[in-house]
PDB file of C-alpha atoms in Angstrom:
ATOM      1  CA  UNK W   1      34.776 -38.663  41.732  1.00  0.00           C
ATOM      2  CA  UNK W   2      38.363 -37.849  40.602  1.00  0.00           C
ATOM      3  CA  UNK W   3      40.623 -38.252  37.404  1.00  0.00           C
ATOM      4  CA  UNK W   4      43.038 -41.491  38.643  1.00  0.00           C
ATOM      5  CA  UNK W   5      46.004 -41.031  41.469  1.00  0.00           C
ATOM      6  CA  UNK W   6      49.520 -40.730  39.977  1.00  0.00           C
ATOM      7  CA  UNK W   7      49.549 -44.248  41.848  1.00  0.00           C
ATOM      8  CA  UNK W   8      47.389 -45.883  39.706  1.00  0.00           C
ATOM      9  CA  UNK W   9      48.994 -44.355  36.611  1.00  0.00           C
ATOM     10  CA  UNK W  10      52.140 -45.803  37.668  1.00  0.00           C
ATOM     11  CA  UNK W  11      50.373 -49.061  38.314  1.00  0.00           C
ATOM     12  CA  UNK W  12      48.307 -49.130  35.087  1.00  0.00           C
ATOM     13  CA  UNK W  13      51.564 -48.184  33.184  1.00  0.00           C
ATOM     14  CA  UNK W  14      53.980 -49.903  34.651  1.00  0.00           C
ATOM     15  CA  UNK W  15      51.654 -53.346  33.879  1.00  0.00           C
ATOM     16  CA  UNK W  16      50.615 -52.152  30.041  1.00  0.00           C
ATOM     17  CA  UNK W  17      55.325 -52.147  29.817  1.00  0.00           C
ATOM     18  CA  UNK W  18      55.394 -55.148  31.072  1.00  0.00           C
ATOM     19  CA  UNK W  19      52.907 -56.708  28.455  1.00  0.00           C
ATOM     20  CA  UNK W  20      53.649 -54.302  25.068  1.00  0.00           C
ATOM     21  CA  UNK W  21      56.841 -53.194  24.124  1.00  0.00           C
ATOM     22  CA  UNK W  22      55.164 -50.070  21.875  1.00  0.00           C
ATOM     23  CA  UNK W  23      53.679 -48.822  24.815  1.00  0.00           C
ATOM     24  CA  UNK W  24      57.067 -49.404  27.107  1.00  0.00           C
ATOM     25  CA  UNK W  25      58.481 -47.213  24.675  1.00  0.00           C
ATOM     26  CA  UNK W  26      55.652 -44.671  24.796  1.00  0.00           C
ATOM     27  CA  UNK W  27      56.319 -44.566  28.734  1.00  0.00           C
ATOM     28  CA  UNK W  28      59.803 -44.340  28.770  1.00  0.00           C
ATOM     29  CA  UNK W  29      59.579 -41.553  26.171  1.00  0.00           C
ATOM     30  CA  UNK W  30      56.579 -39.591  27.359  1.00  0.00           C
ATOM     31  CA  UNK W  31      56.405 -40.590  31.777  1.00  0.00           C
ATOM     32  CA  UNK W  32      52.828 -40.352  32.838  1.00  0.00           C
ATOM     33  CA  UNK W  33      50.256 -39.219  30.856  1.00  0.00           C
ATOM     34  CA  UNK W  34      48.056 -36.148  31.926  1.00  0.00           C
ATOM     35  CA  UNK W  35      44.468 -37.683  31.946  1.00  0.00           C
ATOM     36  CA  UNK W  36      41.837 -35.242  30.208  1.00  0.00           C
ATOM     37  CA  UNK W  37      38.985 -35.413  33.738  1.00  0.00           C
ATOM     38  CA  UNK W  38      36.393 -33.909  33.266  1.00  0.00           C
ATOM     39  CA  UNK W  39      33.191 -34.434  36.340  1.00  0.00           C
ATOM     40  CA  UNK W  40      31.001 -37.053  34.989  1.00  0.00           C
ATOM     41  CA  UNK W  41      27.799 -34.802  34.466  1.00  0.00           C
ATOM     42  CA  UNK W  42      25.938 -33.823  31.861  1.00  0.00           C
ATOM     43  CA  UNK W  43      27.320 -30.317  30.872  1.00  0.00           C
ATOM     44  CA  UNK W  44      30.533 -32.529  29.481  1.00  0.00           C
ATOM     45  CA  UNK W  45      28.331 -34.690  27.173  1.00  0.00           C
ATOM     46  CA  UNK W  46      26.626 -31.546  25.900  1.00  0.00           C
ATOM     47  CA  UNK W  47      29.489 -29.900  25.265  1.00  0.00           C
ATOM     48  CA  UNK W  48      31.303 -32.721  23.440  1.00  0.00           C
ATOM     49  CA  UNK W  49      28.054 -32.655  21.250  1.00  0.00           C
ATOM     50  CA  UNK W  50      28.264 -29.484  20.549  1.00  0.00           C
ATOM     51  CA  UNK W  51      32.016 -29.853  19.502  1.00  0.00           C
ATOM     52  CA  UNK W  52      31.482 -32.611  16.974  1.00  0.00           C
ATOM     53  CA  UNK W  53      31.751 -32.237  12.937  1.00  0.00           C
ATOM     54  CA  UNK W  54      32.717 -29.100  13.258  1.00  0.00           C
ATOM     55  CA  UNK W  55      36.201 -27.582  13.358  1.00  0.00           C
ATOM     56  CA  UNK W  56      37.573 -26.898  17.369  1.00  0.00           C
ATOM     57  CA  UNK W  57      37.605 -22.987  16.468  1.00  0.00           C
ATOM     58  CA  UNK W  58      33.474 -23.137  15.608  1.00  0.00           C
ATOM     59  CA  UNK W  59      32.675 -25.545  18.489  1.00  0.00           C
ATOM     60  CA  UNK W  60      34.469 -22.970  20.680  1.00  0.00           C
ATOM     61  CA  UNK W  61      32.304 -19.653  19.123  1.00  0.00           C
ATOM     62  CA  UNK W  62      29.701 -21.745  19.644  1.00  0.00           C
ATOM     63  CA  UNK W  63      30.060 -23.353  23.590  1.00  0.00           C
ATOM     64  CA  UNK W  64      30.509 -19.338  24.271  1.00  0.00           C
ATOM     65  CA  UNK W  65      27.367 -19.027  23.495  1.00  0.00           C
ATOM     66  CA  UNK W  66      25.413 -21.691  24.685  1.00  0.00           C
ATOM     67  CA  UNK W  67      27.105 -20.483  28.205  1.00  0.00           C
ATOM     68  CA  UNK W  68      26.590 -16.888  27.738  1.00  0.00           C
ATOM     69  CA  UNK W  69      22.591 -17.726  26.703  1.00  0.00           C
ATOM     70  CA  UNK W  70      21.717 -20.772  29.351  1.00  0.00           C
ATOM     71  CA  UNK W  71      24.146 -19.636  32.364  1.00  0.00           C
ATOM     72  CA  UNK W  72      24.667 -23.254  33.757  1.00  0.00           C
ATOM     73  CA  UNK W  73      24.323 -25.740  31.392  1.00  0.00           C
ATOM     74  CA  UNK W  74      22.172 -28.373  32.857  1.00  0.00           C
ATOM     75  CA  UNK W  75      19.473 -30.899  31.943  1.00  0.00           C
ATOM     76  CA  UNK W  76      17.220 -27.783  33.453  1.00  0.00           C
ATOM     77  CA  UNK W  77      18.314 -24.832  31.757  1.00  0.00           C
ATOM     78  CA  UNK W  78      18.175 -26.741  28.247  1.00  0.00           C
ATOM     79  CA  UNK W  79      14.746 -28.789  28.431  1.00  0.00           C
ATOM     80  CA  UNK W  80      13.831 -25.156  29.223  1.00  0.00           C
ATOM     81  CA  UNK W  81      15.491 -23.026  26.507  1.00  0.00           C
ATOM     82  CA  UNK W  82      13.609 -22.427  23.598  1.00  0.00           C
ATOM     83  CA  UNK W  83      14.435 -24.083  20.279  1.00  0.00           C
ATOM     84  CA  UNK W  84      14.821 -20.716  19.187  1.00  0.00           C
ATOM     85  CA  UNK W  85      17.017 -19.989  21.585  1.00  0.00           C
ATOM     86  CA  UNK W  86      19.752 -22.667  21.503  1.00  0.00           C
ATOM     87  CA  UNK W  87      19.630 -22.735  17.092  1.00  0.00           C
ATOM     88  CA  UNK W  88      20.462 -18.722  17.778  1.00  0.00           C
ATOM     89  CA  UNK W  89      23.513 -19.828  19.669  1.00  0.00           C
ATOM     90  CA  UNK W  90      24.867 -22.098  16.544  1.00  0.00           C
ATOM     91  CA  UNK W  91      23.235 -25.549  17.451  1.00  0.00           C
ATOM     92  CA  UNK W  92      22.125 -27.552  14.236  1.00  0.00           C
ATOM     93  CA  UNK W  93      18.789 -29.097  14.571  1.00  0.00           C
ATOM     94  CA  UNK W  94      19.973 -32.321  15.449  1.00  0.00           C
ATOM     95  CA  UNK W  95      22.342 -31.292  17.730  1.00  0.00           C
ATOM     96  CA  UNK W  96      19.609 -29.747  19.862  1.00  0.00           C
ATOM     97  CA  UNK W  97      17.274 -32.781  19.912  1.00  0.00           C
ATOM     98  CA  UNK W  98      20.193 -35.266  20.829  1.00  0.00           C
ATOM     99  CA  UNK W  99      20.847 -32.336  23.811  1.00  0.00           C
ATOM    100  CA  UNK W 100      17.266 -32.672  24.416  1.00  0.00           C
ATOM    101  CA  UNK W 101      16.831 -36.278  24.292  1.00  0.00           C
ATOM    102  CA  UNK W 102      19.922 -37.007  26.327  1.00  0.00           C
ATOM    103  CA  UNK W 103      18.807 -34.220  29.117  1.00  0.00           C
ATOM    104  CA  UNK W 104      15.114 -36.041  29.032  1.00  0.00           C
ATOM    105  CA  UNK W 105      16.985 -39.629  29.818  1.00  0.00           C
ATOM    106  CA  UNK W 106      18.626 -38.022  32.659  1.00  0.00           C
ATOM    107  CA  UNK W 107      15.571 -36.146  34.280  1.00  0.00           C
ATOM    108  CA  UNK W 108      13.923 -39.367  34.075  1.00  0.00           C
ATOM    109  CA  UNK W 109      16.561 -41.465  35.627  1.00  0.00           C
ATOM    110  CA  UNK W 110      16.623 -43.753  32.148  1.00  0.00           C
ATOM    111  CA  UNK W 111      19.964 -42.341  32.252  1.00  0.00           C
ATOM    112  CA  UNK W 112      21.718 -42.078  35.645  1.00  0.00           C
ATOM    113  CA  UNK W 113      25.503 -40.806  35.600  1.00  0.00           C
ATOM    114  CA  UNK W 114      26.452 -41.615  38.964  1.00  0.00           C
ATOM    115  CA  UNK W 115      25.584 -44.992  38.535  1.00  0.00           C
ATOM    116  CA  UNK W 116      27.406 -45.420  35.044  1.00  0.00           C
ATOM    117  CA  UNK W 117      30.726 -43.691  36.464  1.00  0.00           C
ATOM    118  CA  UNK W 118      30.577 -46.770  38.872  1.00  0.00           C
ATOM    119  CA  UNK W 119      29.357 -49.410  36.597  1.00  0.00           C
ATOM    120  CA  UNK W 120      31.257 -52.405  34.998  1.00  0.00           C
ATOM    121  CA  UNK W 121      32.792 -50.825  31.902  1.00  0.00           C
ATOM    122  CA  UNK W 122      30.793 -52.414  29.399  1.00  0.00           C
ATOM    123  CA  UNK W 123      27.550 -51.792  30.841  1.00  0.00           C
ATOM    124  CA  UNK W 124      28.325 -47.955  31.450  1.00  0.00           C
ATOM    125  CA  UNK W 125      28.865 -47.834  27.532  1.00  0.00           C
ATOM    126  CA  UNK W 126      25.833 -50.019  26.751  1.00  0.00           C
ATOM    127  CA  UNK W 127      23.621 -47.456  29.332  1.00  0.00           C
ATOM    128  CA  UNK W 128      25.221 -44.385  27.741  1.00  0.00           C
ATOM    129  CA  UNK W 129      24.975 -45.525  23.950  1.00  0.00           C
ATOM    130  CA  UNK W 130      21.055 -46.795  24.775  1.00  0.00           C
ATOM    131  CA  UNK W 131      19.919 -42.862  24.624  1.00  0.00           C
ATOM    132  CA  UNK W 132      19.238 -41.358  21.313  1.00  0.00           C
ATOM    133  CA  UNK W 133      22.134 -38.854  20.542  1.00  0.00           C
ATOM    134  CA  UNK W 134      24.834 -40.595  22.363  1.00  0.00           C
ATOM    135  CA  UNK W 135      27.254 -42.668  20.027  1.00  0.00           C
ATOM    136  CA  UNK W 136      29.784 -45.310  20.638  1.00  0.00           C
ATOM    137  CA  UNK W 137      32.696 -42.255  20.616  1.00  0.00           C
ATOM    138  CA  UNK W 138      30.343 -40.165  22.750  1.00  0.00           C
ATOM    139  CA  UNK W 139      30.071 -42.541  25.651  1.00  0.00           C
ATOM    140  CA  UNK W 140      34.207 -43.973  24.835  1.00  0.00           C
ATOM    141  CA  UNK W 141      35.420 -40.533  25.824  1.00  0.00           C
ATOM    142  CA  UNK W 142      32.351 -39.671  28.299  1.00  0.00           C
ATOM    143  CA  UNK W 143      34.027 -42.574  29.983  1.00  0.00           C
ATOM    144  CA  UNK W 144      37.435 -41.753  29.705  1.00  0.00           C
ATOM    145  CA  UNK W 145      36.819 -38.435  30.706  1.00  0.00           C
ATOM    146  CA  UNK W 146      35.294 -39.354  34.184  1.00  0.00           C
ATOM    147  CA  UNK W 147      38.162 -41.424  35.102  1.00  0.00           C
ATOM    148  CA  UNK W 148      37.709 -44.487  33.595  1.00  0.00           C
ATOM    149  CA  UNK W 149      40.823 -46.610  33.484  1.00  0.00           C
ATOM    150  CA  UNK W 150      39.789 -49.182  30.507  1.00  0.00           C
ATOM    151  CA  UNK W 151      37.195 -46.790  28.453  1.00  0.00           C
ATOM    152  CA  UNK W 152      38.669 -46.797  25.590  1.00  0.00           C
ATOM    153  CA  UNK W 153      37.862 -45.102  22.081  1.00  0.00           C
ATOM    154  CA  UNK W 154      37.346 -47.411  19.447  1.00  0.00           C
ATOM    155  CA  UNK W 155      38.377 -46.345  16.015  1.00  0.00           C
ATOM    156  CA  UNK W 156      40.533 -43.340  17.123  1.00  0.00           C
ATOM    157  CA  UNK W 157      42.646 -42.978  13.936  1.00  0.00           C
ATOM    158  CA  UNK W 158      45.298 -40.993  16.760  1.00  0.00           C
ATOM    159  CA  UNK W 159      45.802 -43.701  18.404  1.00  0.00           C
ATOM    160  CA  UNK W 160      46.175 -45.713  15.520  1.00  0.00           C
ATOM    161  CA  UNK W 161      48.982 -43.682  14.178  1.00  0.00           C
ATOM    162  CA  UNK W 162      51.109 -43.593  17.281  1.00  0.00           C
ATOM    163  CA  UNK W 163      50.861 -47.539  17.643  1.00  0.00           C
ATOM    164  CA  UNK W 164      52.092 -47.564  14.165  1.00  0.00           C
ATOM    165  CA  UNK W 165      54.839 -45.300  14.828  1.00  0.00           C
ATOM    166  CA  UNK W 166      56.210 -47.104  17.978  1.00  0.00           C
ATOM    167  CA  UNK W 167      56.006 -49.936  16.807  1.00  0.00           C
ATOM    168  CA  UNK W 168      57.859 -49.523  13.601  1.00  0.00           C
ATOM    169  CA  UNK W 169      55.421 -51.391  11.546  1.00  0.00           C
ATOM    170  CA  UNK W 170      54.291 -50.199   7.593  1.00  0.00           C
ATOM    171  CA  UNK W 171      50.877 -49.793   8.137  1.00  0.00           C
ATOM    172  CA  UNK W 172      48.328 -48.940  10.737  1.00  0.00           C
ATOM    173  CA  UNK W 173      46.188 -51.591  12.099  1.00  0.00           C
ATOM    174  CA  UNK W 174      42.614 -51.139  10.442  1.00  0.00           C
ATOM    175  CA  UNK W 175      39.515 -50.530  13.762  1.00  0.00           C
ATOM    176  CA  UNK W 176      38.920 -54.010  14.597  1.00  0.00           C
ATOM    177  CA  UNK W 177      42.539 -55.702  14.696  1.00  0.00           C
ATOM    178  CA  UNK W 178      43.137 -52.591  16.911  1.00  0.00           C
ATOM    179  CA  UNK W 179      40.290 -53.376  19.075  1.00  0.00           C
ATOM    180  CA  UNK W 180      41.352 -56.748  19.479  1.00  0.00           C
ATOM    181  CA  UNK W 181      44.862 -56.028  20.059  1.00  0.00           C
ATOM    182  CA  UNK W 182      43.422 -53.249  22.884  1.00  0.00           C
ATOM    183  CA  UNK W 183      41.708 -56.579  24.617  1.00  0.00           C
ATOM    184  CA  UNK W 184      44.874 -57.392  25.568  1.00  0.00           C
ATOM    185  CA  UNK W 185      45.852 -54.102  27.431  1.00  0.00           C
ATOM    186  CA  UNK W 186      42.788 -54.207  29.556  1.00  0.00           C
ATOM    187  CA  UNK W 187      41.763 -53.340  32.720  1.00  0.00           C
ATOM    188  CA  UNK W 188      43.460 -50.272  32.059  1.00  0.00           C
ATOM    189  CA  UNK W 189      43.040 -49.571  28.549  1.00  0.00           C
ATOM    190  CA  UNK W 190      42.394 -46.216  29.139  1.00  0.00           C
ATOM    191  CA  UNK W 191      45.088 -45.655  30.368  1.00  0.00           C
ATOM    192  CA  UNK W 192      47.004 -46.965  27.043  1.00  0.00           C
ATOM    193  CA  UNK W 193      45.131 -44.457  24.920  1.00  0.00           C
ATOM    194  CA  UNK W 194      45.938 -41.912  27.052  1.00  0.00           C
ATOM    195  CA  UNK W 195      49.945 -43.058  26.821  1.00  0.00           C
ATOM    196  CA  UNK W 196      49.659 -43.171  23.128  1.00  0.00           C
ATOM    197  CA  UNK W 197      47.823 -39.697  22.983  1.00  0.00           C
ATOM    198  CA  UNK W 198      50.851 -37.934  24.539  1.00  0.00           C
ATOM    199  CA  UNK W 199      53.215 -39.770  23.302  1.00  0.00           C
ATOM    200  CA  UNK W 200      52.176 -38.705  19.681  1.00  0.00           C
ATOM    201  CA  UNK W 201      51.515 -34.995  20.565  1.00  0.00           C
ATOM    202  CA  UNK W 202      54.868 -34.870  22.074  1.00  0.00           C
ATOM    203  CA  UNK W 203      56.099 -35.771  18.668  1.00  0.00           C
ATOM    204  CA  UNK W 204      54.195 -33.812  16.910  1.00  0.00           C
ATOM    205  CA  UNK W 205      55.491 -30.755  19.239  1.00  0.00           C
ATOM    206  CA  UNK W 206      59.296 -31.429  18.941  1.00  0.00           C
ATOM    207  CA  UNK W 207      58.197 -31.713  14.805  1.00  0.00           C
ATOM    208  CA  UNK W 208      57.075 -28.096  15.189  1.00  0.00           C
ATOM    209  CA  UNK W 209      59.673 -26.786  17.334  1.00  0.00           C
ATOM    210  CA  UNK W 210      62.197 -27.624  15.016  1.00  0.00           C
TER     211      UNK W 210
END
């Protein structure tokens, strides 16, 4: 299990550029995007849950306390920890329940991350969101972090804003129309997402440096 190779990304970016002028512009300006890779394990999902709906700074402090309290964050360590321990790290009650629910699913075999890693992308997504505590957003980002070239974070405002700017459109796509557009990027929707993220972040960096 590893991040996509440079050759894979070149092939995907070339393919996307031939089919979408806005993505071609992003590739021309940015070059190959940097892939946000993480090992596909429970700890990655747990961290994503901890970071949801709060500021990055607050989430980082909470996650550091979780790691200090548990050592290695794993299904076993989360299930063995008391609610008081987890709540004392700053995790909300719903997040504690979700972390335990996901850990239980992995321990029981209801969720098999090795199977998810190799399954067809839509099947992988369905298996993830069938587990209480894993919503579509978490599933999509987890699959992207795993290096899945066609995983796509539906409804990501940053992606829609980047595409609007690249296409010189007056308005952003809404979620439904953007998702429909993204269907034309299969089997490389994840690469398109990284191109768009990389491009808009680079543009923001340029603006802040001026």
